[in-house]
Coordinates of C-alpha atoms and ligand atoms in Angstrom, one line a residue:
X1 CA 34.5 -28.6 115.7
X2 CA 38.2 -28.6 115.4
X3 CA 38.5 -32.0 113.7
X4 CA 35.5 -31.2 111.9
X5 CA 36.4 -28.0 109.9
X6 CA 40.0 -27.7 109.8
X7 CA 41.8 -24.9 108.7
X8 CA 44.8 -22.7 109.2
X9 CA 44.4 -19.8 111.8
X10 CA 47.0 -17.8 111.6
X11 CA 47.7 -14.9 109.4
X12 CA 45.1 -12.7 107.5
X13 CA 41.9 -13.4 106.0
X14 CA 41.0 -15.8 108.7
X15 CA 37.0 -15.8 108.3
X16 CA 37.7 -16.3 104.7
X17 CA 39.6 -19.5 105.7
X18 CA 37.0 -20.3 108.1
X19 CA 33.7 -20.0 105.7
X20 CA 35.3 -22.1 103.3
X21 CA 36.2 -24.4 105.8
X22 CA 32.5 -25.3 106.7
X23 CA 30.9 -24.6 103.2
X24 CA 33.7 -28.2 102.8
X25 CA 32.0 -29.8 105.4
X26 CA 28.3 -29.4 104.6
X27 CA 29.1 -30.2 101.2
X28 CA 30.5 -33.5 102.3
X29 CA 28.2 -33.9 104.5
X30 CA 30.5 -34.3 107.7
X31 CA 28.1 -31.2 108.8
X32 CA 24.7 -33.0 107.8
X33 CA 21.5 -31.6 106.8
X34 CA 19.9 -30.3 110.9
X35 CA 22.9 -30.5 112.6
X36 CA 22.9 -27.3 114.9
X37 CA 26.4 -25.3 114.8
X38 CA 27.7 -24.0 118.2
X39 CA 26.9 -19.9 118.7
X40 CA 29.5 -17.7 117.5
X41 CA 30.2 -17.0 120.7
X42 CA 31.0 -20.7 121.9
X43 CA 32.8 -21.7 118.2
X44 CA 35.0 -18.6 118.5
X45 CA 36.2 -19.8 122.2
X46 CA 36.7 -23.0 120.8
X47 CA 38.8 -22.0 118.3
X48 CA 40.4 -18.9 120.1
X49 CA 39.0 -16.4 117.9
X50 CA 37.2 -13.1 117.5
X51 CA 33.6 -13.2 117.8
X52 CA 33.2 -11.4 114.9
X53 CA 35.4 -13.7 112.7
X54 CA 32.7 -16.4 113.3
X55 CA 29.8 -14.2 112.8
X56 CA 30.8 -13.5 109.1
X57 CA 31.8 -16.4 108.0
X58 CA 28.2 -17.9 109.7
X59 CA 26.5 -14.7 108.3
X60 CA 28.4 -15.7 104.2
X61 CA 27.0 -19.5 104.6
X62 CA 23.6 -18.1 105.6
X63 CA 23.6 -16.0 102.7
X64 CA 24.2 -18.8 101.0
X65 CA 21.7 -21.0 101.7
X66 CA 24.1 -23.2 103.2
X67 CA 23.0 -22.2 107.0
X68 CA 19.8 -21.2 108.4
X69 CA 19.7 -18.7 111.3
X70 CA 16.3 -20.2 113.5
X71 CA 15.5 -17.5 116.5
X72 CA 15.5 -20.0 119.2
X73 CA 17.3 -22.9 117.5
X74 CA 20.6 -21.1 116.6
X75 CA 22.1 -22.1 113.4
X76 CA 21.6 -24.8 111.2
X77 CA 23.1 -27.0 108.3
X78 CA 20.3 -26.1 105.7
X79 CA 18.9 -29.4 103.5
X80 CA 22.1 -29.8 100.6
X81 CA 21.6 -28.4 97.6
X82 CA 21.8 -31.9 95.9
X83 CA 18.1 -32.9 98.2
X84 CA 16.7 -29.6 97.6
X85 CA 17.3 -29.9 93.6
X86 CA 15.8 -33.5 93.8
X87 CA 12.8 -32.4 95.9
X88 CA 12.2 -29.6 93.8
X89 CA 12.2 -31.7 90.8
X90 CA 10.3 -34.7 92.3
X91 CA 7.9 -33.6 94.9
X92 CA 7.5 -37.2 96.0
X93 CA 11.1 -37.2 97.7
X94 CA 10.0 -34.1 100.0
X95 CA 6.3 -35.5 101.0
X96 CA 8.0 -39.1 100.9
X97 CA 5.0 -40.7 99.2
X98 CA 6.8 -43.5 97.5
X99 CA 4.4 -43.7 94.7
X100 CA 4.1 -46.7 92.3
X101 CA 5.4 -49.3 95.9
X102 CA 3.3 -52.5 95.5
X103 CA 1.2 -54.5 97.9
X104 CA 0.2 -50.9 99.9
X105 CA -3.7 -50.4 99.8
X106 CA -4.9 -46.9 100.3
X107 CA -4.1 -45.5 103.7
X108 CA -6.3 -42.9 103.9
X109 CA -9.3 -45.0 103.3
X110 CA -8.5 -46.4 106.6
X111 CA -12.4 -46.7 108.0
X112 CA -11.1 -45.2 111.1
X113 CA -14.8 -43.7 112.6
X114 CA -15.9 -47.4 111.2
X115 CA -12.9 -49.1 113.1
X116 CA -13.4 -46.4 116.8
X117 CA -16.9 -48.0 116.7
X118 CA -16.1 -51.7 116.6
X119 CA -13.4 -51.2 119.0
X120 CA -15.7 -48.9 121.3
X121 CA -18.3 -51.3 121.2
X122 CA -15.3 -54.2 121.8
X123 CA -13.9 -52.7 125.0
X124 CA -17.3 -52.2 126.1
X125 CA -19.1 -55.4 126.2
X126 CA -15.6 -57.7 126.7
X127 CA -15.9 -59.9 129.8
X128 CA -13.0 -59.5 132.3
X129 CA -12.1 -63.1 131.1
X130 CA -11.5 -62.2 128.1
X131 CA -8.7 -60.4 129.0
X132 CA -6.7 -63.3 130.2
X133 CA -3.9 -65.1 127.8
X134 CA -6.6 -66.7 125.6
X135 CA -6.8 -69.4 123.1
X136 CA -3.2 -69.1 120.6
X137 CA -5.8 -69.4 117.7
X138 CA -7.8 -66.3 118.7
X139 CA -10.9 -65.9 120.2
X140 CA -13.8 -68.9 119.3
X141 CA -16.5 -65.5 118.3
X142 CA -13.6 -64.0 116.3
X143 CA -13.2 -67.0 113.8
X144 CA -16.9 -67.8 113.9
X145 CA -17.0 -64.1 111.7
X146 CA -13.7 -64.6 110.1
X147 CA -15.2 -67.8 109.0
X148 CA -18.3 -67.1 107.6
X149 CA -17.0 -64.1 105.7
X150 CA -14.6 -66.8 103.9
X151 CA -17.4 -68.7 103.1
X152 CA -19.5 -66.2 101.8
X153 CA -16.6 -63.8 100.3
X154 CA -13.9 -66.7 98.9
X155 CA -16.4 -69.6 98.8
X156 CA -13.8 -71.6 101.4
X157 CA -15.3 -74.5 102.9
X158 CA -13.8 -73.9 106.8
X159 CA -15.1 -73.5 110.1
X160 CA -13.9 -71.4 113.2
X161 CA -12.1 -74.5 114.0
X162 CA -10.3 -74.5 111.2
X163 CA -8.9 -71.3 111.7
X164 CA -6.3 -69.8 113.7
X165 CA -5.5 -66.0 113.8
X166 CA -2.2 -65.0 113.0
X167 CA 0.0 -61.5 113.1
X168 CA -0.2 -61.6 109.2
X169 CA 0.1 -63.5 106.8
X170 CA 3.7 -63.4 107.4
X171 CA 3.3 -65.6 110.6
X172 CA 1.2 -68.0 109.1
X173 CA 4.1 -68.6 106.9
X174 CA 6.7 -68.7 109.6
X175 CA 4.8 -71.0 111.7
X176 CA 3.9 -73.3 108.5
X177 CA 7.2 -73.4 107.8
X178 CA 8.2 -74.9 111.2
X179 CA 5.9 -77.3 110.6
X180 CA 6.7 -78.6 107.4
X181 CA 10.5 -78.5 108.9
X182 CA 9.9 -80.9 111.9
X183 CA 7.7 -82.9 109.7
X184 CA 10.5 -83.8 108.0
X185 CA 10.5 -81.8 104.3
X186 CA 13.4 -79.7 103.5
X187 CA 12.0 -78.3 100.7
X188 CA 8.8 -76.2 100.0
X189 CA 8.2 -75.2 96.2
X190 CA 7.1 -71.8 95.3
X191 CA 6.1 -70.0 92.4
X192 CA 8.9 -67.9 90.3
X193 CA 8.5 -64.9 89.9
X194 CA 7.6 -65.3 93.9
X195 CA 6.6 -62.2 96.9
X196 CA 10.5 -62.0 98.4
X197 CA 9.1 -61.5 101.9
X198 CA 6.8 -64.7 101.9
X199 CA 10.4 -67.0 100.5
X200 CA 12.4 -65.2 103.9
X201 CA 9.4 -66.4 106.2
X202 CA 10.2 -69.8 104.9
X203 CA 13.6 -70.1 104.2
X204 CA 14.1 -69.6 108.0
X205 CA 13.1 -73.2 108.3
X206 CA 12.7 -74.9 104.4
X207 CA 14.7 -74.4 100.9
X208 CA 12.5 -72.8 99.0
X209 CA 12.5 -74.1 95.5
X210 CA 11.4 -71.8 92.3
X211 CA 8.9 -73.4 90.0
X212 CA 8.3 -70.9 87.0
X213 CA 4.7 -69.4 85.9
X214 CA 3.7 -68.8 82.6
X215 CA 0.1 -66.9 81.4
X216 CA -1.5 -69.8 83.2
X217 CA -0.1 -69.7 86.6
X218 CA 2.1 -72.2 88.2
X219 CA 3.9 -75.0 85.9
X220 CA 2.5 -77.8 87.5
X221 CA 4.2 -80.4 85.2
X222 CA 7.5 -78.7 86.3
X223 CA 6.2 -78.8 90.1
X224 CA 5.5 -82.9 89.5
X225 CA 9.1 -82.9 88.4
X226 CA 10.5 -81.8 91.9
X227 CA 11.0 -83.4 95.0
X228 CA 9.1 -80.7 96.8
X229 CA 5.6 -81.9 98.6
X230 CA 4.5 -78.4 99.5
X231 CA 3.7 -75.6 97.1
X232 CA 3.3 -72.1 98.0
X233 CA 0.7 -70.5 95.0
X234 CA -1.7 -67.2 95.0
X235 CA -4.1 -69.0 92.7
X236 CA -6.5 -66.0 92.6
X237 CA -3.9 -63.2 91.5
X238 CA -0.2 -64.5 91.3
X239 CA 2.3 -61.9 93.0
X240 CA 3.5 -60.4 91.3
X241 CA 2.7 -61.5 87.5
X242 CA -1.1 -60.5 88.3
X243 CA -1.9 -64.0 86.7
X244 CA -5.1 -66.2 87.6
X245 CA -4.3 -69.9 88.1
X246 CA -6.2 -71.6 84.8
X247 CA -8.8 -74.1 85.7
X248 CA -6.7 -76.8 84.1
X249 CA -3.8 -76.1 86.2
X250 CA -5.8 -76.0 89.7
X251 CA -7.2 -79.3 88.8
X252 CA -3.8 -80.7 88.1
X253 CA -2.5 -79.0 90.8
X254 CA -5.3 -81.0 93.3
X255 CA -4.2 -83.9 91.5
X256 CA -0.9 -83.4 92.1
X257 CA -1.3 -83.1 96.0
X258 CA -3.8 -86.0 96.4
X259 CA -1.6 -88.5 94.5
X260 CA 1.4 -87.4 96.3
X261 CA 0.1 -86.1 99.6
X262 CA 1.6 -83.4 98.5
X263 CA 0.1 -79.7 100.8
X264 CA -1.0 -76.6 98.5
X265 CA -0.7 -73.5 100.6
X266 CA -2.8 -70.9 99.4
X267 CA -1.7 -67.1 99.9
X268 CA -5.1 -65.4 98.7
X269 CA -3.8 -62.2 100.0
X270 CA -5.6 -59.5 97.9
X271 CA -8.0 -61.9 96.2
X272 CA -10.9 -59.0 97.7
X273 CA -9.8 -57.1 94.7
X274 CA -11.7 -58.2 91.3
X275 CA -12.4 -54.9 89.2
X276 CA -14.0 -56.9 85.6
X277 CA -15.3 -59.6 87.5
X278 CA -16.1 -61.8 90.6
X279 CA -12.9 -63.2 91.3
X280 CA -12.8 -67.3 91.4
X281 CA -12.9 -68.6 94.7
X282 CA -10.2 -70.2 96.4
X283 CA -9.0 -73.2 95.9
X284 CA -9.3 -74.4 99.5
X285 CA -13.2 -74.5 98.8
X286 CA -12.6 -77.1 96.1
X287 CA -9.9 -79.0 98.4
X288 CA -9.9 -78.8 102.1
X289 CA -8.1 -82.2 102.6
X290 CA -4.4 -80.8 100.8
X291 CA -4.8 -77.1 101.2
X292 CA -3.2 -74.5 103.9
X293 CA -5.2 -71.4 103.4
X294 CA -3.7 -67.8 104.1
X295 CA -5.2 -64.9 104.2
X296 CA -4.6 -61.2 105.7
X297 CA -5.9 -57.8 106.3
X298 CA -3.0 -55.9 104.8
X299 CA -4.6 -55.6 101.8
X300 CA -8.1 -54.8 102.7
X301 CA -7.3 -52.7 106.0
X302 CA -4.1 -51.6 106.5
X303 CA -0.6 -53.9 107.5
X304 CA -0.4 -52.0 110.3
X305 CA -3.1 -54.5 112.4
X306 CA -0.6 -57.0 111.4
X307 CA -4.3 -59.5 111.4
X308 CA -3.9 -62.7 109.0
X309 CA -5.6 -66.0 109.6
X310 CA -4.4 -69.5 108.3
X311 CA -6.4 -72.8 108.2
X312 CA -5.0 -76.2 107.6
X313 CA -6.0 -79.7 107.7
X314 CA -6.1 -80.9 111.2
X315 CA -2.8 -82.6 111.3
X316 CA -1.2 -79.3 110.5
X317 CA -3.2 -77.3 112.7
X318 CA -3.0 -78.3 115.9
X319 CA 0.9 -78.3 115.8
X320 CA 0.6 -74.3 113.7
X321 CA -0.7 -73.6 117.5
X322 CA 1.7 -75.6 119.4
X323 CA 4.3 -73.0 117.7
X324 CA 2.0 -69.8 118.2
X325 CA 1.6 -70.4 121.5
X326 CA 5.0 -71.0 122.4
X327 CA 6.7 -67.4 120.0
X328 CA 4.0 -65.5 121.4
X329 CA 1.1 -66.9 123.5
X330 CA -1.8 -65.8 121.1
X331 CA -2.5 -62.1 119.5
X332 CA -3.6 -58.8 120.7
X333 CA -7.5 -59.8 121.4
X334 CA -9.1 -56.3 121.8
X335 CA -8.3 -55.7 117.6
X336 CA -9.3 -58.9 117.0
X337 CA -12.6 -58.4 118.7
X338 CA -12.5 -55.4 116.5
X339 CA -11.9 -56.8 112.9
X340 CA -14.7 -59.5 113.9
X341 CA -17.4 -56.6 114.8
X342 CA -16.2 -55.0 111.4
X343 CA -17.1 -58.0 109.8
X344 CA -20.2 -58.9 111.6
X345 CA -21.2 -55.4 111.3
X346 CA -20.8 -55.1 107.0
X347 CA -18.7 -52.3 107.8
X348 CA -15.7 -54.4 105.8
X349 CA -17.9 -55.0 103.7
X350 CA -18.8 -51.4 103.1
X351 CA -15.2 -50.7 103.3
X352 CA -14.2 -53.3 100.3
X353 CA -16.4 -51.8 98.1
X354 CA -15.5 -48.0 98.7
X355 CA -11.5 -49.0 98.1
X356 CA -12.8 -51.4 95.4
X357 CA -14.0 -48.3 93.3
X358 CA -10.9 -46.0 93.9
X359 CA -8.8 -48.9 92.9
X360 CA -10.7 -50.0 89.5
X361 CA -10.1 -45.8 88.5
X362 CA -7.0 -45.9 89.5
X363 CA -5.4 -49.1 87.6
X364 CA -7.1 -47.2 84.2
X365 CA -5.2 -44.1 85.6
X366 CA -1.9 -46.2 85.5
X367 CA -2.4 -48.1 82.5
X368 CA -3.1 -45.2 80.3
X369 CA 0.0 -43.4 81.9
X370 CA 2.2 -46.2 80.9
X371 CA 0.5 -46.1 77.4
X372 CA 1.8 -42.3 77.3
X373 CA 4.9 -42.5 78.2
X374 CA 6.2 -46.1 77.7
X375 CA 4.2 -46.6 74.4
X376 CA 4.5 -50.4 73.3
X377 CA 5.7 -52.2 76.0
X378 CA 3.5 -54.4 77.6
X379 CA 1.6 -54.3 81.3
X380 CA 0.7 -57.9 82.7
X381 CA -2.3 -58.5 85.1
X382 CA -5.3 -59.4 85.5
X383 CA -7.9 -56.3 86.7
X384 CA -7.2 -57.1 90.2
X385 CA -5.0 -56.8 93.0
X386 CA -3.4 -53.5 94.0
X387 CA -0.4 -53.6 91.5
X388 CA 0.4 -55.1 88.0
X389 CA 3.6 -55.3 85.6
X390 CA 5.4 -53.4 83.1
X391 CA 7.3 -55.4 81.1
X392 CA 10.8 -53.8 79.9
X393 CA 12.5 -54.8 77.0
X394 CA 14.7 -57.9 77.2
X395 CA 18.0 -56.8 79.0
X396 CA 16.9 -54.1 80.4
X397 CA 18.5 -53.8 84.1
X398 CA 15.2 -53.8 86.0
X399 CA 17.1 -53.3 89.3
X400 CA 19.0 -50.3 88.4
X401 CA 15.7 -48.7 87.2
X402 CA 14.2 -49.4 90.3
X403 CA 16.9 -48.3 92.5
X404 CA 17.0 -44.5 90.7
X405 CA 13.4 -44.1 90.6
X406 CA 14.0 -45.0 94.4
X407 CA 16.3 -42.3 94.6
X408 CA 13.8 -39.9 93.3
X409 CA 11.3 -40.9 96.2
X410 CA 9.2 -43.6 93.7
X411 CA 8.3 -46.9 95.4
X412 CA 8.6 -49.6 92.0
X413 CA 9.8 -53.2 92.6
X414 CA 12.3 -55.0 90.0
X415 CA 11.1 -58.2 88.7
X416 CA 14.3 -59.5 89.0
X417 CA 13.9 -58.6 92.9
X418 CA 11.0 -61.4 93.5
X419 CA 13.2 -64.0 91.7
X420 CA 15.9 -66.4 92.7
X421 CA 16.3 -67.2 88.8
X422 CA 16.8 -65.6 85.4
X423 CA 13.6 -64.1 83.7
X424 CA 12.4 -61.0 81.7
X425 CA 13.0 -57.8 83.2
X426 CA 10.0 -55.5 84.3
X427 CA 9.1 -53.5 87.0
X428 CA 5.9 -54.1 89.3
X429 CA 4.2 -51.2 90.3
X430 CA 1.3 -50.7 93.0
X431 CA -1.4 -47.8 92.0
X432 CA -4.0 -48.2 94.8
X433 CA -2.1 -45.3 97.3
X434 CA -2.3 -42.8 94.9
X435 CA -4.9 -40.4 93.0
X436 CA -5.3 -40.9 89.5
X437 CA -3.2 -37.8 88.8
X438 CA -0.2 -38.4 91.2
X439 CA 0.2 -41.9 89.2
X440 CA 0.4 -39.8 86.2
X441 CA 2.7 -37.8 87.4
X442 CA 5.0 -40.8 88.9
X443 CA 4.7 -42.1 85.6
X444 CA 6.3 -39.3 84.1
X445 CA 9.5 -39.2 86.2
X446 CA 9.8 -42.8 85.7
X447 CA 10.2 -42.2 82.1
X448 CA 12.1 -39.6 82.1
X449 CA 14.9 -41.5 84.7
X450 CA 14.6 -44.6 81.9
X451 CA 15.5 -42.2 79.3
X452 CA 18.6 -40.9 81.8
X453 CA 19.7 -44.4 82.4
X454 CA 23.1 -45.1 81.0
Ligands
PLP1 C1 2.3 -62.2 98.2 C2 2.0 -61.7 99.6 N1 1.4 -62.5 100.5 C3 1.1 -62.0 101.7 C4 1.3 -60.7 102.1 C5 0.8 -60.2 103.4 O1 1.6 -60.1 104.4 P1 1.1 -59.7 105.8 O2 -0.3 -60.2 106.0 O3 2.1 -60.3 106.7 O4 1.2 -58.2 105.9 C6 2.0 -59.9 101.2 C7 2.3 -58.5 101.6 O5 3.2 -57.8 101.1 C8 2.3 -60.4 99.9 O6 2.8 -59.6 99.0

């Protein structure tokens, strides 16, 4: 405490001295927010004073509101004025809500009395065997659902041999990218504006290339002009541009990888979420031969299962399980078991459409909020997904916005965040984790911190 709150002992008006002393260090912040003080009667032996010296000055910072007195707890550095101003003024900050973060479905909708059932029912009938290190691809009965809900849901043409369960979508990436590595590519093409988490699962083995989209998805002609011979795309709803791959394009993208034996991986990872339509189905329907299909649970369920699934032509399948077996020896079985009875059961089913009507209301929600209060400027995307785009006007600095609405607890992305190039500025912003009125209200302090912005 010495080091901490210097000042000079000696003389009169020593508690003065003192008080000041620690109202310096909580306002820097050397004393933070929680830390408990000593008792008076401990910091006045360390500092060889009177007990009562300590007890004014602690009894001044109480008043305050610099200290908090907690029977019990003894004394403590109170939240700074500077938070309790900011969560005051932004509500989101205290609860920590992060309003307007993309790619996060509704938590709460969580079918968690849905999900104790399957697992119930899972740990229940399981054979002892089943317990053992299994197959790296997940259990046979797991794919055989996960398969015919593709079929059915995204019109894939796959069987559970084509598929091998993954922890995400994320390690379907990192294990495809391994591949593609040791068979010899050193590149891997992706789309631009791209999802920054699914370019680090691949740059760990492959240079990932940016090939621009425009209102029709990926620029195949510019793809043709690289040497890449894999392309990551999410035909069904581009992240983050909300785009739908035109029919034109998939068919020239097909092209493209049949006359090169070039590999489309497909990330359909929200393609569940169609609010004007049925979405298209995925392109690994049309061609199995030259297509890597992703998918994950993330969106649907909730990241934390950490459940994707990847299929591949057979060539790049059976090495994707060489590597999952050797980084982790397969994944947890008793949740896969779960998801599978979920599915088997329609209780994803159910569960899609319950989140698919909360989400429809609140994209309206968000769109009219942005009509309010950024009138004029354009919002990209398709009805679908769990986010779309605000466009800003050219020069804005996207990542500076993004950074203070961060500051005031909101969760938006910059647009220049997902890109390894130039492009227009805009923010991408996720509405499915939050009521119709909390959007609104996120909304509002986002335009009010543009209109602060130097
Ligand atoms: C474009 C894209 N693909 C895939 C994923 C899913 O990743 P995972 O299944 O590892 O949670 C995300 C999640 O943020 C994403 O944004």
């Amino acid at each position: 405490m010495e080091a901490l709150v210097p000042f000079d002992r000696t003389g009169r008006g020593v508690a003065g001295r003192l008080t000041a002393a620690l109202r310096t260090a909580i306002e820097q912040e050397r004393l933070a927010a929680g830390a408990r003080l000593p008792s008076s009667r401990e910091l006045a032996a360390d500092l060889g004073l009177s007990r009562g010296v300590v007890v004014e000055a602690y009894e001044q910072l109480i008043a305050e509101g610099r200290l908090v007195a907690r029977r019990g707890s003894g004394t403590i550095v109170a939240a700074s004025v500077h938070t309790r101003q900011a969560a005051a003024a932004d509500p989101f900050v205290a609860a920590g809500l992060r309003p307007l973060r993309p790619g996060i479905p509704d938590l709460g909708l969580f079918p968690r009395a849905a999900w104790r059932r399957a697992y119930d029912r899972m740990v229940t009938t399981v054979r002892d065997a089943d317990l053992d290190y299994g197959d790296p691809a997940g259990p046979m009965a797991v794919r055989e659902q996960l398969a015919a809900y593709l079929g059915r849901v995204r019109a894939a043409r796959l069987t559970a041999a084509d598929l091998t369960v993954t922890a995400g979508a994320a390690q379907a990436f990192a294990l495809l990218g391994r591949v593609l590595s040791a068979d010899g590519h050193r590149t891997v093409a992706m789309e631009e504006p791209g999802s920054r988490g699914v370019r680090e699962q691949l740059a760990h083995a492959l240079d990932v290339l940016p090939v621009p989209v425009d209102d029709d998805g990926l620029d195949v002609g510019a793809l043709e002009r690289t040497r890449a011979r894999a392309v990551v795309v999410t035909p069904a709803h581009q992240f983050p541009t909300g785009v739908v791959l035109a029919p034109a394009r998939r068919a020239a993208l097909i092209a493209w990888a049949r006359r090169t034996g070039g590999l489309i991986i497909e990330d359909d990872y929200d393609a569940e979420f169609r609010y004007d339509r049925e979405p298209v189905g995925c392109v690994q329907g049309v061609a199995p031969d030259v297509t890597v299909y992703i998918g994950s649970a993330s969106k649907a369920l909730a990241p934390a299962l950490r459940l994707g699934w990847l299929s591949a032509p057979p060539r790049h399948l059976s090495r994707v399980r060489v590597h999952k077996r050797s980084i982790d020896l397969g994944g947890p079985i008793l949740e896969q078991y779960a998801f599978a009875d979920l599915l088997a059961t329609g209780g994803y089913d159910r569960h899609l459409r319950r989140a698919r009507r909360a989400y429809r209301t609140r994209r309206d929600a968000l769109v009219s909020a942005l009509d309010r209060h950024f009138p004029g400027r354009p919002v990209h995307g398709v009805a679908a997904g769990l986010h779309l785009v605000l466009a800003l006007p050219p020069g804005a600095d996207d990542a500076a916005l993004a950074a203070a609405a961060a500051a005031r607890g909101l969760g938006p992305v910059a647009l220049s965040a997902c890109r390894l190039t130039e492009g227009p500025p805009g923010l991408v912003l996720g509405y499915a984790a939050h009521t119709a009125d909390e959007l609104a209200e996120a909304v509002a302090v986002l335009a009010r911190i543009n209109r602060e912005l130097p």
